[in-house]
mmCIF file of C-alpha atoms in Angstrom:
data_model
loop_
_atom_site.group_PDB
_atom_site.id
_atom_site.type_symbol
_atom_site.label_atom_id
_atom_site.label_comp_id
_atom_site.label_asym_id
_atom_site.label_seq_id
_atom_site.Cartn_x
_atom_site.Cartn_y
_atom_site.Cartn_z
ATOM 1 C CA MET X 1 27.054 -6.829 20.142
ATOM 2 C CA THR X 2 30.099 -5.042 21.572
ATOM 3 C CA GLY X 3 30.139 -1.481 20.307
ATOM 4 C CA ALA X 4 26.865 -1.752 18.376
ATOM 5 C CA ARG X 5 24.306 1.032 18.773
ATOM 6 C CA VAL X 6 20.725 -0.225 19.151
ATOM 7 C CA LEU X 7 17.500 1.782 19.406
ATOM 8 C CA PHE X 8 14.214 0.403 20.733
ATOM 9 C CA LEU X 9 11.024 2.304 19.859
ATOM 10 C CA SER X 10 8.620 0.878 22.405
ATOM 11 C CA HIS X 11 5.017 1.169 23.519
ATOM 12 C CA THR X 12 5.851 1.196 27.263
ATOM 13 C CA HIS X 13 8.336 3.174 29.340
ATOM 14 C CA LEU X 14 10.370 1.785 32.215
ATOM 15 C CA PHE X 15 8.950 3.959 34.993
ATOM 16 C CA GLY X 16 5.495 2.456 35.491
ATOM 17 C CA ALA X 17 4.054 -0.781 36.845
ATOM 18 C CA PHE X 18 4.883 -2.927 33.809
ATOM 19 C CA ARG X 19 8.052 -4.465 32.434
ATOM 20 C CA VAL X 20 7.796 -5.409 28.775
ATOM 21 C CA GLY X 21 9.970 -7.288 26.345
ATOM 22 C CA SER X 22 11.820 -4.228 25.048
ATOM 23 C CA HIS X 23 12.994 -3.428 28.585
ATOM 24 C CA HIS X 24 14.462 -6.889 29.003
ATOM 25 C CA TYR X 25 16.043 -6.973 25.548
ATOM 26 C CA ALA X 26 17.558 -3.539 26.130
ATOM 27 C CA ARG X 27 19.115 -4.710 29.406
ATOM 28 C CA GLU X 28 20.484 -7.947 27.970
ATOM 29 C CA LEU X 29 21.900 -6.339 24.807
ATOM 30 C CA ALA X 30 23.604 -3.711 26.976
ATOM 31 C CA ARG X 31 25.151 -6.542 28.994
ATOM 32 C CA LEU X 32 26.426 -7.968 25.704
ATOM 33 C CA GLY X 33 28.269 -4.719 25.105
ATOM 34 C CA ALA X 34 25.829 -2.738 22.964
ATOM 35 C CA GLU X 35 25.053 0.936 23.443
ATOM 36 C CA VAL X 36 21.268 0.853 23.856
ATOM 37 C CA VAL X 37 18.704 3.647 23.723
ATOM 38 C CA HIS X 38 15.067 2.966 24.637
ATOM 39 C CA LEU X 39 12.546 5.574 23.457
ATOM 40 C CA SER X 40 8.888 5.001 24.354
ATOM 41 C CA THR X 41 5.506 6.494 23.482
ATOM 42 C CA PRO X 42 5.419 10.212 24.345
ATOM 43 C CA ILE X 43 3.324 11.496 27.213
ATOM 44 C CA SER X 44 1.122 14.253 25.802
ATOM 45 C CA VAL X 45 -0.612 17.207 27.381
ATOM 46 C CA ALA X 46 -3.873 15.608 26.262
ATOM 47 C CA HIS X 47 -2.995 12.435 28.200
ATOM 48 C CA ARG X 48 -2.366 14.495 31.313
ATOM 49 C CA ILE X 49 -5.482 16.665 31.053
ATOM 50 C CA THR X 50 -7.809 13.720 30.465
ATOM 51 C CA GLY X 51 -6.186 11.682 33.252
ATOM 52 C CA ARG X 52 -5.340 8.853 30.884
ATOM 53 C CA VAL X 53 -1.846 9.076 32.350
ATOM 54 C CA PRO X 54 -2.255 9.750 36.109
ATOM 55 C CA LYS X 55 -0.292 12.629 37.611
ATOM 56 C CA THR X 56 1.592 10.241 39.883
ATOM 57 C CA VAL X 57 2.872 8.394 36.815
ATOM 58 C CA VAL X 58 3.763 11.605 34.989
ATOM 59 C CA ASP X 59 5.708 12.818 38.022
ATOM 60 C CA SER X 60 7.670 9.552 38.170
ATOM 61 C CA VAL X 61 8.899 9.821 34.581
ATOM 62 C CA PRO X 62 12.170 11.728 34.063
ATOM 63 C CA ARG X 63 11.931 14.692 31.718
ATOM 64 C CA HIS X 64 15.451 14.141 30.434
ATOM 65 C CA PRO X 65 17.351 11.064 29.224
ATOM 66 C CA PHE X 66 17.862 8.610 32.071
ATOM 67 C CA ARG X 67 20.710 6.093 32.084
ATOM 68 C CA ASP X 68 19.864 3.070 34.233
ATOM 69 C CA ASP X 69 22.201 0.772 36.147
ATOM 70 C CA ASP X 70 22.571 -1.522 33.129
ATOM 71 C CA GLY X 71 23.736 1.347 30.930
ATOM 72 C CA VAL X 72 20.499 1.691 28.921
ATOM 73 C CA THR X 73 19.453 5.256 28.120
ATOM 74 C CA HIS X 74 15.692 5.776 28.450
ATOM 75 C CA ILE X 75 13.806 8.628 26.789
ATOM 76 C CA VAL X 76 10.114 9.392 27.352
ATOM 77 C CA PRO X 77 9.281 12.458 25.225
ATOM 78 C CA ARG X 78 6.677 15.049 26.209
ATOM 79 C CA THR X 79 4.338 16.338 23.505
ATOM 80 C CA VAL X 80 1.220 18.470 23.152
ATOM 81 C CA LEU X 81 -0.779 15.999 21.070
ATOM 82 C CA PRO X 82 -0.817 12.199 21.319
ATOM 83 C CA ARG X 83 0.968 10.157 18.691
ATOM 84 C CA PRO X 84 0.734 9.995 15.747
ATOM 85 C CA TRP X 85 -0.682 13.517 15.601
ATOM 86 C CA GLY X 86 1.409 16.626 16.054
ATOM 87 C CA ALA X 87 4.920 17.576 14.993
ATOM 88 C CA PHE X 88 6.806 14.925 16.987
ATOM 89 C CA ARG X 89 9.513 13.088 15.053
ATOM 90 C CA VAL X 90 11.764 10.396 16.512
ATOM 91 C CA ALA X 91 14.961 11.722 14.926
ATOM 92 C CA ARG X 92 14.285 15.214 16.275
ATOM 93 C CA ALA X 93 13.570 13.870 19.760
ATOM 94 C CA LEU X 94 16.875 11.988 19.796
ATOM 95 C CA THR X 95 18.818 15.044 18.647
ATOM 96 C CA ARG X 96 17.173 17.229 21.286
ATOM 97 C CA ALA X 97 18.174 14.651 23.895
ATOM 98 C CA GLY X 98 21.793 14.932 22.779
ATOM 99 C CA ILE X 99 21.863 11.467 21.209
ATOM 100 C CA GLU X 100 23.316 10.809 17.789
ATOM 101 C CA ALA X 101 20.400 9.729 15.595
ATOM 102 C CA ARG X 102 22.183 6.909 13.796
ATOM 103 C CA PHE X 103 22.160 3.275 14.918
ATOM 104 C CA ASP X 104 23.327 -0.148 13.825
ATOM 105 C CA ALA X 105 19.802 -1.478 14.380
ATOM 106 C CA VAL X 106 16.381 -0.036 15.188
ATOM 107 C CA LEU X 107 13.636 -2.254 16.612
ATOM 108 C CA ILE X 108 10.126 -0.804 16.682
ATOM 109 C CA ASP X 109 7.190 -2.449 18.482
ATOM 110 C CA GLN X 110 4.938 0.613 18.770
ATOM 111 C CA PRO X 111 3.205 1.453 15.459
ATOM 112 C CA LEU X 112 2.300 4.894 16.821
ATOM 113 C CA LEU X 113 5.994 5.813 16.886
ATOM 114 C CA TRP X 114 6.360 5.387 13.139
ATOM 115 C CA ASP X 115 7.188 8.568 11.228
ATOM 116 C CA ASP X 116 9.116 9.470 8.110
ATOM 117 C CA THR X 117 12.396 9.880 10.011
ATOM 118 C CA VAL X 118 12.564 6.343 11.442
ATOM 119 C CA ARG X 119 13.750 4.635 8.250
ATOM 120 C CA GLY X 120 16.772 6.941 8.111
ATOM 121 C CA LEU X 121 17.956 6.058 11.616
ATOM 122 C CA SER X 122 19.595 2.784 10.568
ATOM 123 C CA ASP X 123 20.335 0.484 7.671
ATOM 124 C CA THR X 124 18.684 -2.283 9.718
ATOM 125 C CA LEU X 125 15.055 -1.677 10.680
ATOM 126 C CA VAL X 126 13.231 -4.504 12.460
ATOM 127 C CA TYR X 127 9.528 -4.534 13.220
ATOM 128 C CA ARG X 128 8.871 -6.383 16.477
ATOM 129 C CA PRO X 129 5.069 -6.777 16.718
ATOM 130 C CA THR X 130 3.772 -7.779 20.135
ATOM 131 C CA ASP X 131 0.030 -7.709 19.511
ATOM 132 C CA LEU X 132 -2.692 -8.203 16.915
ATOM 133 C CA TYR X 133 -3.974 -5.099 15.135
ATOM 134 C CA PRO X 134 -6.993 -6.258 13.108
ATOM 135 C CA ASP X 135 -7.967 -2.777 11.928
ATOM 136 C CA GLY X 136 -7.760 0.912 12.698
ATOM 137 C CA LEU X 137 -4.877 3.339 12.955
ATOM 138 C CA LYS X 138 -2.306 0.908 14.332
ATOM 139 C CA ARG X 139 -3.065 -1.542 11.525
ATOM 140 C CA ALA X 140 -2.499 1.190 8.932
ATOM 141 C CA LEU X 141 0.755 2.276 10.552
ATOM 142 C CA GLN X 142 1.848 -1.358 10.809
ATOM 143 C CA GLU X 143 1.465 -1.671 7.038
ATOM 144 C CA ARG X 144 3.705 1.349 6.556
ATOM 145 C CA ILE X 145 6.340 -0.125 8.846
ATOM 146 C CA LEU X 146 6.272 -3.447 7.007
ATOM 147 C CA ALA X 147 6.739 -1.645 3.707
ATOM 148 C CA SER X 148 9.977 -0.134 5.018
ATOM 149 C CA ALA X 149 11.304 -2.797 7.400
ATOM 150 C CA ASP X 150 14.207 -5.136 6.717
ATOM 151 C CA ALA X 151 12.947 -7.940 8.977
ATOM 152 C CA VAL X 152 10.291 -8.991 11.494
ATOM 153 C CA VAL X 153 10.686 -10.508 14.953
ATOM 154 C CA ALA X 154 7.240 -11.405 16.362
ATOM 155 C CA THR X 155 6.357 -12.465 19.900
ATOM 156 C CA SER X 156 4.096 -15.324 18.783
ATOM 157 C CA GLY X 157 3.253 -17.400 15.749
ATOM 158 C CA ALA X 158 -0.246 -15.928 15.688
ATOM 159 C CA VAL X 159 1.133 -12.385 15.577
ATOM 160 C CA LEU X 160 3.475 -13.315 12.732
ATOM 161 C CA ARG X 161 0.707 -15.027 10.729
ATOM 162 C CA ASP X 162 -1.536 -11.995 11.135
ATOM 163 C CA LEU X 163 0.966 -9.941 9.139
ATOM 164 C CA GLY X 164 0.100 -11.944 6.023
ATOM 165 C CA HIS X 165 2.554 -13.170 3.420
ATOM 166 C CA LEU X 166 6.004 -11.752 4.071
ATOM 167 C CA THR X 167 9.074 -11.717 1.875
ATOM 168 C CA LEU X 168 11.155 -10.281 4.726
ATOM 169 C CA PRO X 169 13.355 -12.409 6.983
ATOM 170 C CA SER X 170 11.162 -13.276 9.971
ATOM 171 C CA LEU X 171 11.514 -14.934 13.349
ATOM 172 C CA VAL X 172 9.330 -15.732 16.354
ATOM 173 C CA ILE X 173 10.852 -15.176 19.790
ATOM 174 C CA GLU X 174 8.308 -15.548 22.574
ATOM 175 C CA ASN X 175 8.566 -13.527 25.756
ATOM 176 C CA GLY X 176 10.835 -14.841 28.480
ATOM 177 C CA VAL X 177 11.759 -14.455 32.139
ATOM 178 C CA ASP X 178 14.449 -12.831 34.232
ATOM 179 C CA LEU X 179 15.150 -16.108 35.999
ATOM 180 C CA ASP X 180 17.404 -14.764 38.741
ATOM 181 C CA ALA X 181 14.788 -12.227 39.805
ATOM 182 C CA PHE X 182 11.939 -14.719 40.238
ATOM 183 C CA THR X 183 13.514 -17.974 41.400
ATOM 184 C CA ASP X 184 13.007 -18.691 45.097
ATOM 185 C CA ALA X 185 15.478 -21.020 46.800
ATOM 186 C CA THR X 186 12.798 -22.158 49.267
ATOM 187 C CA THR X 187 11.564 -25.702 48.609
ATOM 188 C CA ASP X 188 9.432 -26.316 51.716
ATOM 189 C CA ALA X 189 5.869 -26.949 50.539
ATOM 190 C CA GLU X 190 4.492 -25.759 53.857
ATOM 191 C CA THR X 191 5.724 -22.217 53.158
ATOM 192 C CA ARG X 192 3.243 -21.667 50.334
ATOM 193 C CA PRO X 193 -0.238 -20.566 51.399
ATOM 194 C CA THR X 194 -3.258 -21.526 49.309
ATOM 195 C CA VAL X 195 -3.388 -18.314 47.297
ATOM 196 C CA CYS X 196 -4.081 -17.813 43.595
ATOM 197 C CA VAL X 197 -2.600 -14.671 42.079
ATOM 198 C CA TYR X 198 -2.907 -12.675 38.882
ATOM 199 C CA VAL X 199 -0.526 -9.874 37.938
ATOM 200 C CA GLY X 200 -0.924 -7.737 34.829
ATOM 201 C CA ALA X 201 -3.250 -5.525 32.844
ATOM 202 C CA LEU X 202 -6.911 -5.344 33.825
ATOM 203 C CA ASP X 203 -8.417 -4.359 30.510
ATOM 204 C CA ALA X 204 -10.735 -6.066 28.024
ATOM 205 C CA ARG X 205 -8.321 -9.000 27.789
ATOM 206 C CA PHE X 206 -8.967 -9.932 31.441
ATOM 207 C CA ASP X 207 -11.930 -12.156 32.392
ATOM 208 C CA TRP X 208 -13.428 -10.788 35.622
ATOM 209 C CA GLN X 209 -16.353 -13.189 35.424
ATOM 210 C CA GLN X 210 -14.028 -16.190 35.482
ATOM 211 C CA VAL X 211 -12.287 -14.894 38.599
ATOM 212 C CA ARG X 212 -15.664 -14.407 40.240
ATOM 213 C CA THR X 213 -16.706 -17.954 39.342
ATOM 214 C CA TRP X 214 -13.505 -19.458 40.721
ATOM 215 C CA ALA X 215 -13.700 -17.439 43.934
ATOM 216 C CA THR X 216 -17.360 -18.324 44.483
ATOM 217 C CA ALA X 217 -16.643 -22.038 44.018
ATOM 218 C CA HIS X 218 -13.623 -21.914 46.364
ATOM 219 C CA PRO X 219 -14.514 -19.593 49.260
ATOM 220 C CA ASP X 220 -11.639 -20.957 51.356
ATOM 221 C CA ILE X 221 -9.020 -19.807 48.828
ATOM 222 C CA ARG X 222 -7.743 -16.260 48.520
ATOM 223 C CA PHE X 223 -7.549 -14.747 45.038
ATOM 224 C CA THR X 224 -5.174 -11.788 44.709
ATOM 225 C CA VAL X 225 -5.445 -9.540 41.655
ATOM 226 C CA ALA X 226 -2.617 -7.048 41.072
ATOM 227 C CA GLY X 227 -2.760 -4.413 38.352
ATOM 228 C CA PRO X 228 -3.539 -0.751 37.724
ATOM 229 C CA HIS X 229 -6.989 0.758 37.244
ATOM 230 C CA ALA X 230 -8.917 -2.255 38.588
ATOM 231 C CA ALA X 231 -12.545 -1.921 37.480
ATOM 232 C CA PRO X 232 -14.387 -5.219 37.990
ATOM 233 C CA HIS X 233 -17.268 -5.789 35.606
ATOM 234 C CA THR X 234 -19.072 -7.823 38.249
ATOM 235 C CA ALA X 235 -19.445 -7.946 42.020
ATOM 236 C CA LEU X 236 -16.659 -10.002 43.584
ATOM 237 C CA PRO X 237 -16.731 -12.290 46.626
ATOM 238 C CA ASP X 238 -14.877 -11.280 49.781
ATOM 239 C CA ASN X 239 -12.054 -13.729 49.066
ATOM 240 C CA VAL X 240 -10.939 -11.676 46.047
ATOM 241 C CA GLU X 241 -8.364 -9.050 46.969
ATOM 242 C CA LEU X 242 -7.586 -6.170 44.600
ATOM 243 C CA ILE X 243 -4.185 -4.746 45.549
ATOM 244 C CA GLY X 244 -3.521 -2.328 42.689
ATOM 245 C CA PRO X 245 -0.249 -2.050 40.777
ATOM 246 C CA VAL X 246 2.810 -3.748 42.236
ATOM 247 C CA PRO X 247 6.324 -2.500 41.396
ATOM 248 C CA TYR X 248 8.292 -4.979 39.319
ATOM 249 C CA ALA X 249 10.925 -5.311 42.040
ATOM 250 C CA ASP X 250 8.229 -6.470 44.489
ATOM 251 C CA LEU X 251 6.642 -9.084 42.203
ATOM 252 C CA PRO X 252 8.858 -12.012 43.256
ATOM 253 C CA ARG X 253 7.864 -11.579 46.902
ATOM 254 C CA LEU X 254 4.175 -11.466 45.936
ATOM 255 C CA LEU X 255 4.456 -14.585 43.762
ATOM 256 C CA HIS X 256 6.436 -16.533 46.361
ATOM 257 C CA GLY X 257 3.437 -16.128 48.665
ATOM 258 C CA ALA X 258 1.105 -18.028 46.323
ATOM 259 C CA ARG X 259 0.590 -21.515 44.913
ATOM 260 C CA VAL X 260 -1.111 -20.811 41.589
ATOM 261 C CA GLY X 261 -0.602 -18.114 38.962
ATOM 262 C CA LEU X 262 -3.706 -17.197 36.974
ATOM 263 C CA LEU X 263 -4.061 -16.108 33.348
ATOM 264 C CA PRO X 264 -7.853 -15.680 33.046
ATOM 265 C CA LEU X 265 -7.839 -14.452 29.478
ATOM 266 C CA SER X 266 -11.125 -13.241 28.051
ATOM 267 C CA ASP X 267 -12.439 -14.062 24.589
ATOM 268 C CA ASP X 268 -11.068 -10.760 23.274
ATOM 269 C CA PRO X 269 -9.512 -11.580 19.860
ATOM 270 C CA SER X 270 -6.225 -9.941 20.805
ATOM 271 C CA ASN X 271 -5.555 -12.709 23.335
ATOM 272 C CA GLU X 272 -5.046 -15.128 20.460
ATOM 273 C CA GLY X 273 -1.713 -13.486 19.698
ATOM 274 C CA ARG X 274 -0.422 -12.855 23.180
ATOM 275 C CA SER X 275 2.774 -14.246 24.641
ATOM 276 C CA PRO X 276 2.117 -13.432 28.307
ATOM 277 C CA MET X 277 5.317 -12.623 30.154
ATOM 278 C CA LYS X 278 3.713 -13.801 33.369
ATOM 279 C CA LEU X 279 3.601 -17.411 32.164
ATOM 280 C CA TYR X 280 7.318 -17.987 32.720
ATOM 281 C CA GLU X 281 7.535 -15.561 35.623
ATOM 282 C CA TYR X 282 4.895 -17.628 37.432
ATOM 283 C CA LEU X 283 6.780 -20.846 36.664
ATOM 284 C CA ALA X 284 10.150 -19.421 37.676
ATOM 285 C CA ALA X 285 8.607 -18.318 40.981
ATOM 286 C CA GLY X 286 7.472 -21.896 41.662
ATOM 287 C CA LEU X 287 3.770 -21.506 40.872
ATOM 288 C CA ALA X 288 1.519 -23.839 38.964
ATOM 289 C CA VAL X 289 -0.304 -21.978 36.193
ATOM 290 C CA VAL X 290 -3.939 -21.920 35.113
ATOM 291 C CA SER X 291 -4.693 -20.241 31.808
ATOM 292 C CA ARG X 292 -7.317 -20.128 29.134
ATOM 293 C CA ALA X 293 -5.866 -22.072 26.201
ATOM 294 C CA THR X 294 -4.634 -19.963 23.290
ATOM 295 C CA PRO X 295 -2.455 -20.716 20.263
ATOM 296 C CA GLY X 296 0.538 -19.689 22.364
ATOM 297 C CA ILE X 297 -0.437 -21.292 25.677
ATOM 298 C CA ARG X 298 -1.046 -25.027 25.728
ATOM 299 C CA ALA X 299 -1.368 -27.457 28.603
ATOM 300 C CA ASP X 300 1.849 -28.963 29.921
ATOM 301 C CA THR X 301 0.866 -30.835 33.042
ATOM 302 C CA GLU X 302 4.425 -32.040 33.614
ATOM 303 C CA ALA X 303 5.543 -28.412 33.947
ATOM 304 C CA GLY X 304 2.407 -27.451 35.874
ATOM 305 C CA ILE X 305 0.596 -25.537 33.117
ATOM 306 C CA HIS X 306 -3.140 -26.305 33.223
ATOM 307 C CA THR X 307 -5.456 -24.849 30.598
ATOM 308 C CA TYR X 308 -9.183 -24.623 29.939
ATOM 309 C CA ASP X 309 -11.161 -24.021 26.753
ATOM 310 C CA SER X 310 -14.433 -22.838 28.267
ATOM 311 C CA PRO X 311 -15.980 -21.719 31.578
ATOM 312 C CA GLU X 312 -17.207 -25.288 32.040
ATOM 313 C CA THR X 313 -13.657 -26.692 32.152
ATOM 314 C CA ALA X 314 -12.011 -23.822 34.031
ATOM 315 C CA ASP X 315 -12.705 -25.158 37.512
ATOM 316 C CA ALA X 316 -11.177 -28.544 36.710
ATOM 317 C CA ALA X 317 -8.006 -26.794 35.535
ATOM 318 C CA LEU X 318 -7.788 -24.802 38.762
ATOM 319 C CA THR X 319 -8.438 -27.867 40.902
ATOM 320 C CA SER X 320 -5.648 -29.757 39.121
ATOM 321 C CA ALA X 321 -3.234 -26.877 39.684
ATOM 322 C CA LEU X 322 -4.084 -26.687 43.378
ATOM 323 C CA ARG X 323 -3.307 -30.390 43.780
ATOM 324 C CA ARG X 324 0.273 -29.986 42.596
ATOM 325 C CA PRO X 325 3.108 -29.966 45.126
ATOM 326 C CA SER X 326 4.214 -26.432 45.879
ATOM 327 C CA PRO X 327 6.628 -24.929 44.984
ATOM 328 C CA ASN X 328 6.301 -26.216 41.425
ATOM 329 C CA LEU X 329 9.909 -27.314 40.853
ATOM 330 C CA ALA X 330 9.195 -28.817 37.433
ATOM 331 C CA GLY X 331 7.853 -25.449 36.329
ATOM 332 C CA ARG X 332 11.028 -23.772 37.498
ATOM 333 C CA ARG X 333 13.068 -26.150 35.378
ATOM 334 C CA ALA X 334 10.856 -25.419 32.372
ATOM 335 C CA ALA X 335 11.360 -21.674 32.864
ATOM 336 C CA GLU X 336 15.127 -22.157 32.714
ATOM 337 C CA ASN X 337 14.770 -22.721 28.965
ATOM 338 C CA HIS X 338 13.133 -19.308 28.457
ATOM 339 C CA THR X 339 15.497 -16.747 29.955
ATOM 340 C CA TRP X 340 15.740 -13.252 28.534
ATOM 341 C CA ALA X 341 19.498 -13.720 28.286
ATOM 342 C CA ALA X 342 19.034 -16.657 25.892
ATOM 343 C CA LYS X 343 16.368 -14.838 23.877
ATOM 344 C CA ALA X 344 18.548 -11.732 23.615
ATOM 345 C CA GLY X 345 21.362 -13.920 22.327
ATOM 346 C CA GLU X 346 19.017 -15.278 19.657
ATOM 347 C CA LEU X 347 17.969 -11.752 18.743
ATOM 348 C CA ALA X 348 21.590 -10.571 18.570
ATOM 349 C CA THR X 349 22.463 -13.444 16.240
ATOM 350 C CA PHE X 350 19.491 -12.595 13.999
ATOM 351 C CA LEU X 351 20.506 -8.917 13.867
ATOM 352 C CA ALA X 352 24.086 -9.835 13.020
ATOM 353 C CA GLY X 353 22.826 -11.976 10.139
ATOM 354 C CA LEU X 354 20.851 -9.055 8.731
ATOM 355 C CA ALA X 355 23.936 -6.859 8.775
ATOM 356 C CA ASP X 356 26.060 -9.361 6.819
#
C-alpha cells in the first residue's frame, strides 16, 4: 500500500467511546504505507439542538482535520441538517479541508454519506456494509451505492447475503482485534475476580432482561455494563453496575478485571448480521465469552465461547463460562488468528486485485 491514497467514509468518528472497523483498518493501512483519510458522518446543528449528540461529545471533536499518531487524517464535518439532507457533499468537504479529492480507493460503510460526488473520488469504490438494512432510507441509499460500486467487503456472511445476488467481486472479512492492546501477560488465575462484563452499545440490540435474569440467579457475582446512554428497560438487581462509557484506551484494564465477557444480544433482527468486535477483544483479554448464538457467533468451547439459543439455555452457558480457568489462555490463542493487522493485509490484497 506504500504511496496509495485511501479514503474511508464511515459511520463513526474516532473521538467518542467507540472504536469501529474503519478506525482499525485506517491505522493498519497507514502502517503499510498508505496515505489514509477517514471522514465520518457529519455532526449537524439539529443533532446538537436535540441533544442526540451531547455537548461534551461535540466539544471533543476537532473542527478541523486531525492527523493522529498513526498518520491518519480524520475529518468530522459540521452541517446544518443531518445527512442525507442539506447541501453537504463529500468532495466539497474534502476540498474545504485542504485535501485533494482523488484517491486510489474509497471504502464507504455509511450509506448516509453517499452523494453524487463519491463515485468521482476514485476508480475503485468499495462498499463495506457492517449492518443489515431491511428497509427505509439506508436501504435505498445502499441500493444506490451497490449500483455504482466496484466491489463489496462485508463484515459477515449474513450481511453479504442480505445484499442479494451480486455480480461484483465480494469478500467477507469479519471484525478483528488489536491484539497488543488487549493481551494481558498475567496468567495467575487468582488475579481474576468473579466479574462478568459487557462493553458496547446499549440500544435495541442489547437484552436488558437477560442481564437481569443472570444477575438475579447469581447474586454473588458482579455484572458490569459499560456503554453510553444506559437506559435499562427493567429494574436491575444491586449486583449490576452501570459505569457509562469507557474510553477505548481504558478497556483492557476493565476487561482484565473480569472473568467472563457478555454479548447478551436481543432478538432484534439486526443482530443476525453483526460481527461484534468485542468477541475477539474479550478473548484476547483472557475472558471466556457468553453470547446469544447468531449466524456469526457459534459455540467454541475449546476457545471458551459459550452460546445460548433461548432464555432457558442462557444460564447454563454462563455457568459453563464461569467454570473455565481464568485467564482463558485458549481464547487468547484463538484471538491471535483475528488481528486487525492480518485483516488489513487481506483487505489490501483485495484492493490491489481490483486495481489490476
